[in-house]
mmCIF file of C-alpha atoms in Angstrom:
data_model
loop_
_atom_site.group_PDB
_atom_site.id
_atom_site.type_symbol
_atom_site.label_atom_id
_atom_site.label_comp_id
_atom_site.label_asym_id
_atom_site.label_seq_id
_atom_site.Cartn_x
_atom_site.Cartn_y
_atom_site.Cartn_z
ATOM 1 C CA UNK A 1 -91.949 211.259 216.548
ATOM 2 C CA UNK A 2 -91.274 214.462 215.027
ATOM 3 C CA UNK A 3 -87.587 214.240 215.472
ATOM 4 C CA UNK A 4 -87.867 210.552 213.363
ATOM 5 C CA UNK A 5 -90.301 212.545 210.655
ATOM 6 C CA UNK A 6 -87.490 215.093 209.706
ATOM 7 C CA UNK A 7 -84.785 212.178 209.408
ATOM 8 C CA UNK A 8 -83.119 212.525 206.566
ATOM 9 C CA UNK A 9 -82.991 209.397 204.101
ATOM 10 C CA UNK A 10 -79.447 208.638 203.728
ATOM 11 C CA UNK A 11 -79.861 204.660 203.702
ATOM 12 C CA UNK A 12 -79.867 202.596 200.291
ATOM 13 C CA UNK A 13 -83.402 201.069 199.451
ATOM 14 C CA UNK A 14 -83.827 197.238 200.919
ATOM 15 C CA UNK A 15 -84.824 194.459 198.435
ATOM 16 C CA UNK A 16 -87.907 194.619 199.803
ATOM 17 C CA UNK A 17 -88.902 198.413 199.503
ATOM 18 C CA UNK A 18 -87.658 198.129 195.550
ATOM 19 C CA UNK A 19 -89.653 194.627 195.299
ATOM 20 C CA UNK A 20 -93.123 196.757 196.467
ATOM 21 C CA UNK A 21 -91.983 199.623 194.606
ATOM 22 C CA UNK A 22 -91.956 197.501 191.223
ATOM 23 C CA UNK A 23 -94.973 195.970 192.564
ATOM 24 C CA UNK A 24 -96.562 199.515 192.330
ATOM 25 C CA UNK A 25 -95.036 200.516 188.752
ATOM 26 C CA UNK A 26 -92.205 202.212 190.083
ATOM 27 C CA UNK A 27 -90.074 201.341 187.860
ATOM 28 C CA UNK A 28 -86.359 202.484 186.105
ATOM 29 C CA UNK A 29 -87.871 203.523 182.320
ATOM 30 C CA UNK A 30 -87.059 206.438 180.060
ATOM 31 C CA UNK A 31 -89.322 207.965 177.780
ATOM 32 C CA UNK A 32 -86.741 209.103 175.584
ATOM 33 C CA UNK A 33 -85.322 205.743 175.208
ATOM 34 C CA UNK A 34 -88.226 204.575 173.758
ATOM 35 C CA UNK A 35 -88.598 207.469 171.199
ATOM 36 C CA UNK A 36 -84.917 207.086 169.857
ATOM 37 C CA UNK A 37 -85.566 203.326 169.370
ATOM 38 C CA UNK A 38 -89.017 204.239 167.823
ATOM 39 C CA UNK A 39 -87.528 207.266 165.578
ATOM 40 C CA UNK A 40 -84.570 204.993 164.398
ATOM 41 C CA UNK A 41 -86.066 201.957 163.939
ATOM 42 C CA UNK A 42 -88.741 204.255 162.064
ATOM 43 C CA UNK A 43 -86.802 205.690 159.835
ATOM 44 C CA UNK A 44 -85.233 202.557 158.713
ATOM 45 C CA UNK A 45 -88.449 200.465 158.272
ATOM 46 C CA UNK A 46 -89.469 203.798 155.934
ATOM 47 C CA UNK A 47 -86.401 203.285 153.906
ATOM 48 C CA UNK A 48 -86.558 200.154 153.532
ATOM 49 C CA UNK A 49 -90.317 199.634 152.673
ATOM 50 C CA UNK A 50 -90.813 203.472 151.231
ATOM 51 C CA UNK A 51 -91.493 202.054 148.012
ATOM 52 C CA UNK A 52 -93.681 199.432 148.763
ATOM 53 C CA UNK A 53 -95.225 202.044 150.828
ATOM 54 C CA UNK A 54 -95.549 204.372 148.063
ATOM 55 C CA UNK A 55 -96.611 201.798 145.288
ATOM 56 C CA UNK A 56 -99.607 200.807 147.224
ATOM 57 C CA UNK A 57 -100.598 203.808 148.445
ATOM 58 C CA UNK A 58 -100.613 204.940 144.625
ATOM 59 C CA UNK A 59 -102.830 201.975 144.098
ATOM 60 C CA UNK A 60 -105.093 202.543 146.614
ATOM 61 C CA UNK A 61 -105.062 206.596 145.138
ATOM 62 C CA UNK A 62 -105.300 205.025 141.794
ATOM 63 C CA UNK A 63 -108.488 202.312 142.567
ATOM 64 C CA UNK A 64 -110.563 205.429 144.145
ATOM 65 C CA UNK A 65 -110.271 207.666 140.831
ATOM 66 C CA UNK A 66 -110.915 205.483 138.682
ATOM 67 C CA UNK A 67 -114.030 203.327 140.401
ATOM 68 C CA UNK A 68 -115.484 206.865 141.646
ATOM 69 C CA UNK A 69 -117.368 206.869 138.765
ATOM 70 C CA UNK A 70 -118.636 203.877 138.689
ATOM 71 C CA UNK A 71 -120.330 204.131 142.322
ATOM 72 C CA UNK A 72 -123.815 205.462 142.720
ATOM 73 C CA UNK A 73 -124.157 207.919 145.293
ATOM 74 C CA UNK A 74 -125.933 205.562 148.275
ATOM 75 C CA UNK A 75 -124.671 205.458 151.683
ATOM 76 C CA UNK A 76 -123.516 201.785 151.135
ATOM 77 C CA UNK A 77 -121.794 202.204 148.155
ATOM 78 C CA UNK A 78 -119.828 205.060 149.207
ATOM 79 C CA UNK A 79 -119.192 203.126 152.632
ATOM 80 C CA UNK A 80 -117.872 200.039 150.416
ATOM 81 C CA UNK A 81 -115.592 202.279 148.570
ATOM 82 C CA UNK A 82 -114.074 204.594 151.776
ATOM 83 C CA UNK A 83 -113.391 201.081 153.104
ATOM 84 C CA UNK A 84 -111.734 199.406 150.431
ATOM 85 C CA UNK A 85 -109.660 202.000 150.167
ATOM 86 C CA UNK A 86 -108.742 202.529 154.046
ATOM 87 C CA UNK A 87 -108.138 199.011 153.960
ATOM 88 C CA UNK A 88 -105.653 199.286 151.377
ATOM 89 C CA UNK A 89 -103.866 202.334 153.286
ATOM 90 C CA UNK A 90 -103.728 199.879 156.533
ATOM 91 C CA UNK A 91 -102.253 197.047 154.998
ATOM 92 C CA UNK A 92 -99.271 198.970 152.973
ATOM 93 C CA UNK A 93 -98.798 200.940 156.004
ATOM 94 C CA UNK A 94 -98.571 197.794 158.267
ATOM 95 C CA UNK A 95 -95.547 197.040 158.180
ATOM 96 C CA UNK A 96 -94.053 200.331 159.741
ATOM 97 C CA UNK A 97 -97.045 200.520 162.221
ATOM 98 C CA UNK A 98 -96.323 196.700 163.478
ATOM 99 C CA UNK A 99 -92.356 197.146 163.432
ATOM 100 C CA UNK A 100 -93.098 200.445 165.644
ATOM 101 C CA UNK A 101 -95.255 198.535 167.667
ATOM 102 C CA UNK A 102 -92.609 195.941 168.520
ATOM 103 C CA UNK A 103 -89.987 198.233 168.784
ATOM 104 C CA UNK A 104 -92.096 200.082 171.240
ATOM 105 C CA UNK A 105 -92.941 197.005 173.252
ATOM 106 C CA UNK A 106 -89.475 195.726 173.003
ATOM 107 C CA UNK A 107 -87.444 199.055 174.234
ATOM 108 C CA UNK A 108 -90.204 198.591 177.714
ATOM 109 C CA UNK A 109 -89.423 195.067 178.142
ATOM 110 C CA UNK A 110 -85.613 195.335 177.941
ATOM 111 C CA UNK A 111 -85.751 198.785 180.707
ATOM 112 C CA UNK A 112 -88.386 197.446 182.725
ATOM 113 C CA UNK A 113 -88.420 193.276 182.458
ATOM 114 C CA UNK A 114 -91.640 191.237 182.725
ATOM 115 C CA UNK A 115 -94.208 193.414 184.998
ATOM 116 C CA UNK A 116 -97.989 193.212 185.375
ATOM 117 C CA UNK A 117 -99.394 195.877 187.445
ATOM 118 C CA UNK A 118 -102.709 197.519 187.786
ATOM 119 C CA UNK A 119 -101.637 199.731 190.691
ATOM 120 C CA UNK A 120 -100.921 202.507 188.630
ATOM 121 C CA UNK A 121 -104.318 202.546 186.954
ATOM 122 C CA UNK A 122 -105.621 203.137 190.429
ATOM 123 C CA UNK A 123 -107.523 206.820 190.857
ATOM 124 C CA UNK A 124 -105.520 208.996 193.206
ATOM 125 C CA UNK A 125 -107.770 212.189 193.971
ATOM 126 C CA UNK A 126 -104.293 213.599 195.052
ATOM 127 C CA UNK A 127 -103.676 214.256 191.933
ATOM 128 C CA UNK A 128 -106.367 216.544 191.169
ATOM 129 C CA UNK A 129 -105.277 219.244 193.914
ATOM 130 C CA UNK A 130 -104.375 221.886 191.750
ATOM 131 C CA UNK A 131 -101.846 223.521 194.239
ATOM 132 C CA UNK A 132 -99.523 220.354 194.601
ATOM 133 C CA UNK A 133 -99.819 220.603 190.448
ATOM 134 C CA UNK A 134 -98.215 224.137 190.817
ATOM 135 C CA UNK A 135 -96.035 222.893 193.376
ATOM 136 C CA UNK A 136 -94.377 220.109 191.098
ATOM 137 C CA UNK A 137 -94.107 222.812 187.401
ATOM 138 C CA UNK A 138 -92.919 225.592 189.321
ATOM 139 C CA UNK A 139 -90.973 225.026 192.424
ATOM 140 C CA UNK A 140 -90.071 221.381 192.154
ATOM 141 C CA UNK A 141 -86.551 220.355 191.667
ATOM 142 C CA UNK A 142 -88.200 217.786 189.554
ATOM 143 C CA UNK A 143 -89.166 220.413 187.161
ATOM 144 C CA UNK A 144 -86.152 222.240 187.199
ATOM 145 C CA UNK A 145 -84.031 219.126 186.297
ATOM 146 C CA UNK A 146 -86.631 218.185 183.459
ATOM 147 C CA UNK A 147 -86.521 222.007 181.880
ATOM 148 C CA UNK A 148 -82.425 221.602 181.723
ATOM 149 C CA UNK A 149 -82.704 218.206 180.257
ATOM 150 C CA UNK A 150 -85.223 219.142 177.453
ATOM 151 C CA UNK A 151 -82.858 222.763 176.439
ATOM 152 C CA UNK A 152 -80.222 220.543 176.432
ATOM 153 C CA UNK A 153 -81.485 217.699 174.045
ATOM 154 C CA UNK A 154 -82.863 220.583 171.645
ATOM 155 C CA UNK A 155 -79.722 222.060 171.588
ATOM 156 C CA UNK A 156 -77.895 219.049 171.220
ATOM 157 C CA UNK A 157 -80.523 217.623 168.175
ATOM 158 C CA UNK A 158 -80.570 220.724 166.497
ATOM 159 C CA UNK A 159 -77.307 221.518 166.211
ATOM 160 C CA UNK A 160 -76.362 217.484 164.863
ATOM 161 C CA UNK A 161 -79.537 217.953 162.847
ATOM 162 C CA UNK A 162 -78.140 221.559 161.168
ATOM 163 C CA UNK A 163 -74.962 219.933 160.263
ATOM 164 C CA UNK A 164 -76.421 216.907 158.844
ATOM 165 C CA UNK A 165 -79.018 219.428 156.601
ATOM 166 C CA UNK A 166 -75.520 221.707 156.162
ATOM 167 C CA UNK A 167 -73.644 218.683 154.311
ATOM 168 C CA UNK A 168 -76.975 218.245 152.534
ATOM 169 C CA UNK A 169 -77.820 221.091 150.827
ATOM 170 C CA UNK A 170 -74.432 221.628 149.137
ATOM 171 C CA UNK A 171 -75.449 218.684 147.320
ATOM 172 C CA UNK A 172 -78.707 219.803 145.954
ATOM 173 C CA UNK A 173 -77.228 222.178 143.495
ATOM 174 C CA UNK A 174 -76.733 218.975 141.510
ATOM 175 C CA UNK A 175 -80.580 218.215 141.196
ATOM 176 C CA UNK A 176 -81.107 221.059 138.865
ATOM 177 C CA UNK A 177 -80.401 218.978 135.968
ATOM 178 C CA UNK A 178 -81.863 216.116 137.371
ATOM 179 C CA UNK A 179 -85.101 214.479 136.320
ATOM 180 C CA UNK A 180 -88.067 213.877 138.839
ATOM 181 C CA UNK A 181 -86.826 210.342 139.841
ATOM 182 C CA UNK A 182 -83.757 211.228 140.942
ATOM 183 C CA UNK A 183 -84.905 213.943 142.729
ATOM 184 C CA UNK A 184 -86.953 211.809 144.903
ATOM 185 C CA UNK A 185 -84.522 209.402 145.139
ATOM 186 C CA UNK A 186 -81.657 212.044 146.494
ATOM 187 C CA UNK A 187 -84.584 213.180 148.758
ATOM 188 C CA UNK A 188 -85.223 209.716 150.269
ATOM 189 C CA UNK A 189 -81.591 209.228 150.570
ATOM 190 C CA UNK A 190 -80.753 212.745 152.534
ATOM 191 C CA UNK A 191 -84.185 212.323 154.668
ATOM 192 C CA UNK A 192 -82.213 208.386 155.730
ATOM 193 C CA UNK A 193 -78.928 210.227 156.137
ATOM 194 C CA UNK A 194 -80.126 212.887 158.409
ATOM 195 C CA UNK A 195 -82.716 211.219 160.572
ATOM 196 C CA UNK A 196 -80.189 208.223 161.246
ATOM 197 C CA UNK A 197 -77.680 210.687 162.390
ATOM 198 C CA UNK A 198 -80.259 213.077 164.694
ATOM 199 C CA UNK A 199 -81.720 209.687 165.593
ATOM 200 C CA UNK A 200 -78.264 208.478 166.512
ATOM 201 C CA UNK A 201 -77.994 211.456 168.646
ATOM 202 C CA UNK A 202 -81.043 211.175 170.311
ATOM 203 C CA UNK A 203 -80.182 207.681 171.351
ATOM 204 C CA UNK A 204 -76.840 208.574 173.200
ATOM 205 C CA UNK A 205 -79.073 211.329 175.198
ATOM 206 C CA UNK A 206 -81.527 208.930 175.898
ATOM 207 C CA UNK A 207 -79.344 206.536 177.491
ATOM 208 C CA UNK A 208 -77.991 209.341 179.544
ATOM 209 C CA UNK A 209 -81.069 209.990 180.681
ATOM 210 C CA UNK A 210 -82.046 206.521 181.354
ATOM 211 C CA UNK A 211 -78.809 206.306 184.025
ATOM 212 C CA UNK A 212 -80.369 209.276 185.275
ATOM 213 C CA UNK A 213 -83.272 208.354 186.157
ATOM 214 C CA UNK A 214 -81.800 205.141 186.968
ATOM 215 C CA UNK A 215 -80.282 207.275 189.842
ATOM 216 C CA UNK A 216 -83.335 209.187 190.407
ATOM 217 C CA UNK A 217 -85.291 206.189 191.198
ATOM 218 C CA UNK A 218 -82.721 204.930 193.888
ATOM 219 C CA UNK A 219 -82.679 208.177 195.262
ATOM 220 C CA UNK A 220 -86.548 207.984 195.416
ATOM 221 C CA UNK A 221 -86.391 204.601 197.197
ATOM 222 C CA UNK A 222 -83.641 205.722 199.603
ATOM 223 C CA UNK A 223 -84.908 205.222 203.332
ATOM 224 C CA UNK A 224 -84.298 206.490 206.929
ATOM 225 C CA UNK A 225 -82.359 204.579 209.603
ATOM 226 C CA UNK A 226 -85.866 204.463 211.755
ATOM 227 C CA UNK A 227 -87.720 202.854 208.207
ATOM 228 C CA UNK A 228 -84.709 200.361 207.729
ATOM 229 C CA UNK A 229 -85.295 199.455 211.541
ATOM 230 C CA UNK A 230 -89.279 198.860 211.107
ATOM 231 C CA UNK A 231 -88.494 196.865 207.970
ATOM 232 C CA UNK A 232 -86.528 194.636 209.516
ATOM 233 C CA UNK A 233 -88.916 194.198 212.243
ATOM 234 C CA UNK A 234 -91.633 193.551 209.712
ATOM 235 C CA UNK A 235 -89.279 190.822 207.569
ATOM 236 C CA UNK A 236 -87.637 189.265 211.085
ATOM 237 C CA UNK A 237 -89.687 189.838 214.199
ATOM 238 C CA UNK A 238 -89.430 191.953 216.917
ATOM 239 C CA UNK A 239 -85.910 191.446 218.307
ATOM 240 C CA UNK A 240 -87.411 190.666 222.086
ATOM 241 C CA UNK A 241 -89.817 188.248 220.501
ATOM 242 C CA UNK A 242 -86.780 186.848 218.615
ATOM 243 C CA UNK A 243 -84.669 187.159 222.120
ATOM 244 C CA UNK A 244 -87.588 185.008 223.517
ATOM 245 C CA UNK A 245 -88.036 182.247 220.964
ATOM 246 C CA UNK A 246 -84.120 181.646 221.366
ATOM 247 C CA UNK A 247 -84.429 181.430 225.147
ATOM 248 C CA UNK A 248 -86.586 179.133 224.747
ATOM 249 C CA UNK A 249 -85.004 176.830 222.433
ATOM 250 C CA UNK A 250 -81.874 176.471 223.979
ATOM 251 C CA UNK A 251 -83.882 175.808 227.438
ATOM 252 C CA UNK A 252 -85.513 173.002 225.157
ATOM 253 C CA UNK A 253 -81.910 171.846 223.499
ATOM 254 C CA UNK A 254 -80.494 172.040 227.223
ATOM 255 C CA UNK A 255 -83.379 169.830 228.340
ATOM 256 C CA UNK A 256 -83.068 167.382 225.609
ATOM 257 C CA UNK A 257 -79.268 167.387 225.796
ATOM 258 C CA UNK A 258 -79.159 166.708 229.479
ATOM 259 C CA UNK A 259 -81.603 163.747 228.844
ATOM 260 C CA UNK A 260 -79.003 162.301 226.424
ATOM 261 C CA UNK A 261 -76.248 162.083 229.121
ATOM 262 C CA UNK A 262 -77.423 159.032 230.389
ATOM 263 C CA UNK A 263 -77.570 157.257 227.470
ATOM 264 C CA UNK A 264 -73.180 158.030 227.132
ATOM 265 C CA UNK A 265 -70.416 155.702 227.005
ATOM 266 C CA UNK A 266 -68.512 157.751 228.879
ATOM 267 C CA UNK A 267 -67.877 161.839 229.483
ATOM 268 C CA UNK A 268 -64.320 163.466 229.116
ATOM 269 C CA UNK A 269 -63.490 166.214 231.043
ATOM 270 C CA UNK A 270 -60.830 169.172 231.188
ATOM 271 C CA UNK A 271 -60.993 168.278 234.390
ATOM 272 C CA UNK A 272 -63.272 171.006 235.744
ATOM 273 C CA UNK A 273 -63.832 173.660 232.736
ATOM 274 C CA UNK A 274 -65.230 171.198 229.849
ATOM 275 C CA UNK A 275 -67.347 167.850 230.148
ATOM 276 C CA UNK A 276 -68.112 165.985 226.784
ATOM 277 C CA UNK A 277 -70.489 163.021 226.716
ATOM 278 C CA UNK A 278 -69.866 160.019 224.170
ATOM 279 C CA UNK A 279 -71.722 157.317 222.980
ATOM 280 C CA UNK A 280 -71.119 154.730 220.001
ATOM 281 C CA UNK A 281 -73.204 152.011 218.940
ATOM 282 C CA UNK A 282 -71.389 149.915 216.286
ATOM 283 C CA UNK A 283 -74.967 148.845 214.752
ATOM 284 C CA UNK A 284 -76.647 152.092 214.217
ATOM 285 C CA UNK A 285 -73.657 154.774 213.995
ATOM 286 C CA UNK A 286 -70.638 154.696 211.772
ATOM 287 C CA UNK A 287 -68.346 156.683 214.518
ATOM 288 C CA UNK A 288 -68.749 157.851 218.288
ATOM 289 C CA UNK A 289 -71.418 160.757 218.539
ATOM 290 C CA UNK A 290 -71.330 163.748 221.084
ATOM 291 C CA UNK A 291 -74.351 163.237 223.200
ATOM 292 C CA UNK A 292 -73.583 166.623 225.191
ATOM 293 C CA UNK A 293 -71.001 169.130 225.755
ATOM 294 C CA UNK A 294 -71.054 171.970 228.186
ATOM 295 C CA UNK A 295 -68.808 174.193 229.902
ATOM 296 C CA UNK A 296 -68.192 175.436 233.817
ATOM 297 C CA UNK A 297 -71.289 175.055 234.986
ATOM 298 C CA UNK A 298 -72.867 172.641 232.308
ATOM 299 C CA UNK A 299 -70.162 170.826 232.657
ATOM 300 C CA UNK A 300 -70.696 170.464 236.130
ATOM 301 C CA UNK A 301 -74.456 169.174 235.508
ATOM 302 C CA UNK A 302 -73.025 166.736 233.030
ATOM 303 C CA UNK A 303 -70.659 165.303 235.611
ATOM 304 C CA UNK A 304 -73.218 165.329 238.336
ATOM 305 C CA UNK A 305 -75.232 163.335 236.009
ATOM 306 C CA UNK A 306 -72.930 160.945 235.145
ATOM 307 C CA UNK A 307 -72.008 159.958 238.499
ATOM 308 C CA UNK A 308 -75.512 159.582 239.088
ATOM 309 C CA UNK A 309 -75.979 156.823 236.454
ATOM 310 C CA UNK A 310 -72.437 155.671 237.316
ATOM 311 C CA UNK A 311 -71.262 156.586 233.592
ATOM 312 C CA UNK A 312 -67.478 156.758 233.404
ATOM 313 C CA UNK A 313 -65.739 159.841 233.207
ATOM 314 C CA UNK A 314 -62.276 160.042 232.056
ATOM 315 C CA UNK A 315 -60.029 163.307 232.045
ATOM 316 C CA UNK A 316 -58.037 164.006 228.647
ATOM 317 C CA UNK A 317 -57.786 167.661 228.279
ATOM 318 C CA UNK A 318 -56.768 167.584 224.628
ATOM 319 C CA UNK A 319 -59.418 165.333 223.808
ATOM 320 C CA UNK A 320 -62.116 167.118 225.698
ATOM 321 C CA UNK A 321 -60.470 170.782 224.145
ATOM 322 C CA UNK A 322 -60.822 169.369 220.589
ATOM 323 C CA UNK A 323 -64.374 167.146 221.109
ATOM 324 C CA UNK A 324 -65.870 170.271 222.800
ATOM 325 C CA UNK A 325 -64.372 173.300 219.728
ATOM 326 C CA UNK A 326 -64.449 170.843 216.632
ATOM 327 C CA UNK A 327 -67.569 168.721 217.082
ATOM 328 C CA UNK A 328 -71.444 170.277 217.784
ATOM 329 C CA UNK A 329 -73.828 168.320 220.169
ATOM 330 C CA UNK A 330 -75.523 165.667 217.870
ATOM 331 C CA UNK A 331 -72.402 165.106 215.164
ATOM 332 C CA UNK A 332 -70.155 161.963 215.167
ATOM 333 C CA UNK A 333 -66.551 162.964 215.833
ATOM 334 C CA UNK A 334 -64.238 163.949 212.906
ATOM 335 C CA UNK A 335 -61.734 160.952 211.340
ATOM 336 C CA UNK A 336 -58.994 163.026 212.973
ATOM 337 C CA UNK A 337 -59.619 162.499 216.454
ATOM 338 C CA UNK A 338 -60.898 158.444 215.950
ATOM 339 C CA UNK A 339 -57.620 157.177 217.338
ATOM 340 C CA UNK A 340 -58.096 159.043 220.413
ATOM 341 C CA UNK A 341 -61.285 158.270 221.314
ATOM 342 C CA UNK A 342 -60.959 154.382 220.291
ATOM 343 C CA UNK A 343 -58.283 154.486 222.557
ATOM 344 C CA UNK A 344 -60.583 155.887 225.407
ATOM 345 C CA UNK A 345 -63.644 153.283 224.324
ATOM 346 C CA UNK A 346 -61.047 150.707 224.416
ATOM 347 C CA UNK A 347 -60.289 151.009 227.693
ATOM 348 C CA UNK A 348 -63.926 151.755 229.120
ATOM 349 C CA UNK A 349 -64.884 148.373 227.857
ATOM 350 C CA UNK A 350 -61.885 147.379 229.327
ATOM 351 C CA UNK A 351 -63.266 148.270 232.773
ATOM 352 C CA UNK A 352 -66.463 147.269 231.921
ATOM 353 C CA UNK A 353 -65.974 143.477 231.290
ATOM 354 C CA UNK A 354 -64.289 143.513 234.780
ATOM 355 C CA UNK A 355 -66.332 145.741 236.726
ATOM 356 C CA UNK A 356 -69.999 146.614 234.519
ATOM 357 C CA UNK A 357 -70.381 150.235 236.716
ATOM 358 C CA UNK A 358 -67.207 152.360 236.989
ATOM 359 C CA UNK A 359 -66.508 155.517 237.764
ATOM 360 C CA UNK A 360 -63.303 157.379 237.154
ATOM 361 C CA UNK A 361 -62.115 160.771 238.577
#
């Protein structure tokens, strides 16, 4: 046992060990996929609703100066006018705070897919050991890995964000003859150009990171050749139960088979190495049927059986070779091999009609 607990895990995850990891919230998601979507997608709904934004905010601004006056100083009246005015602020800022919101919802749903999981809300005291805390920020590989990452995106960010500012701020020697609209409207414009393109940046880190930890999940999830065994014990059976259960069946399907041979037109043989059993009834089957099949020694029992219910056997080696390879123990014969065995029929009930019991060697 101590050998198996030091295994390393070099096997790939089974469907099953991913199925009750998802099952659990272990999932493939990247939180930095979620804030480039959410800073993009931000910065667009601001440029494209700014003004509304701005107009009704100024309304709102506008509506509290000038009904201040006119409110006494109660509780309720100041109440009334706090909320009329917060309920202005919420419904010009709506827009942006909804579009987040389904931006947000929609960046989970496309990494992670429909889940609903309360496993993760679960309390795990484990947690609260502070020494396994210290374990995973200082020594963890975990860590490490995270601490690159994060240096790297700040470099990356800052330095697309300083050239984006740099091609910026030649232009704002221009605004010194410039009125106060214009101003505001260069700023709006520069604040779209740069946040697109750091936003734009962030996105192409964020899907690194998502293959990442698209890796780091499956490397999570790998197993050990003694897990993969005990899984597929769990999913199949134990493999002496299974050994059992098939002993048992074809002691059944020999039982039932041998039972059938009675009930045959007539066997075929090899002579000694194969015996097939035929019957055909014109009324019930639309081509001769293999009863039984068998070979050395269940071929033997078949031919012992037959010649104890005096059922003709005939030797054909072809015949029997191709009946016992091409056609399982139940099936009608294939349209192939028809002639053949017509041929064979033909002449049992040939035999038949002038002696009703023969038996041929």
């Amino acid at each position: 046992m101590a050998e198996e607990s030091f295994q390393e895990r070099t096997e790939e995850a089974t469907g099953k060990r991913r199925t009750d990891a998802r099952n659990k919230g272990q999932v493939v998601k990247s939180v930095d996929m979620n804030s480039a979507f959410m800073l993009l997608f931000g910065i667009l709904l601001l440029f494209l609703s700014g003004g509304a934004i701005a107009r009704g905010l100024s309304d709102a601004a506008r509506e509290l100066f000038s009904r201040a006056a006119t409110y006494g100083a109660s509780n309720d009246e100041l109440r009334k006018l706090c909320s009329d005015v917060i309920l202005r602020v919420l419904v010009s800022l709506a827009p942006v705070v909804g579009g987040l919101t389904i931006v947000g919802l929609a960046s989970n749903f496309a990494q992670v897919g429909p889940l609903w999981t309360f496993t993760p809300l679960k309390p795990n005291f484990g947690k609260l050991n502070p020494l396994n805390g210290i374990k995973k920020v200082v020594i963890s590989r975990r860590s490490m890995v995270e601490l690159a990452k994060n240096v790297f995106k700040a470099l990356i960010v800052g330095i697309i964000a300083y050239k984006a500012l740099g091609s910026v701020i030649e232009e704002c020697v221009n605004l010194m003859d410039g009125d106060a609209l214009s101003m505001v409207s260069f700023m709006a414009n520069a604040s779209f150009a740069v946040g697109v393109k750091t936003g734009l940046a962030f996105l192409g880190l964020a899907a690194l990171d998502f293959y990442y930890q698209r890796f780091e999940h499956s490397r999570n999830l790998r197993m050990t050749k003694e897990e993969v065994k005990e899984e597929n014990k769990e999913m199949e059976g134990d493999p002496l139960v299974k050994g059992r259960i098939r002993t048992v069946q074809r002691k059944i399907a020999y039982k039932r088979m041998m039972q059938d041979v009675p009930k045959a037109d007539v066997v075929l043989t090899n002579p000694t190495h194969l015996a097939v059993a035929l019957k055909y009834d014109s009324a019930n089957m639309s081509a001769p049927r293999v009863v039984a099949k068998g070979a050395d020694l269940i071929a033997q029992r078949i031919k012992s059986i037959a010649v104890e219910h005096k059922i003709p056997i005939v030797e054909d080696k072809p015949l029997a070779r191709a009946l016992y390879h091409a056609v399982e123990v139940g099936e009608e014969i294939p349209e192939r091999l028809f002639q053949a065995v017509a041929q064979v029929l033909a002449y049992i009930y040939r035999l038949r009609v002038k002696r009703p019991q023969v038996s041929l060697n």
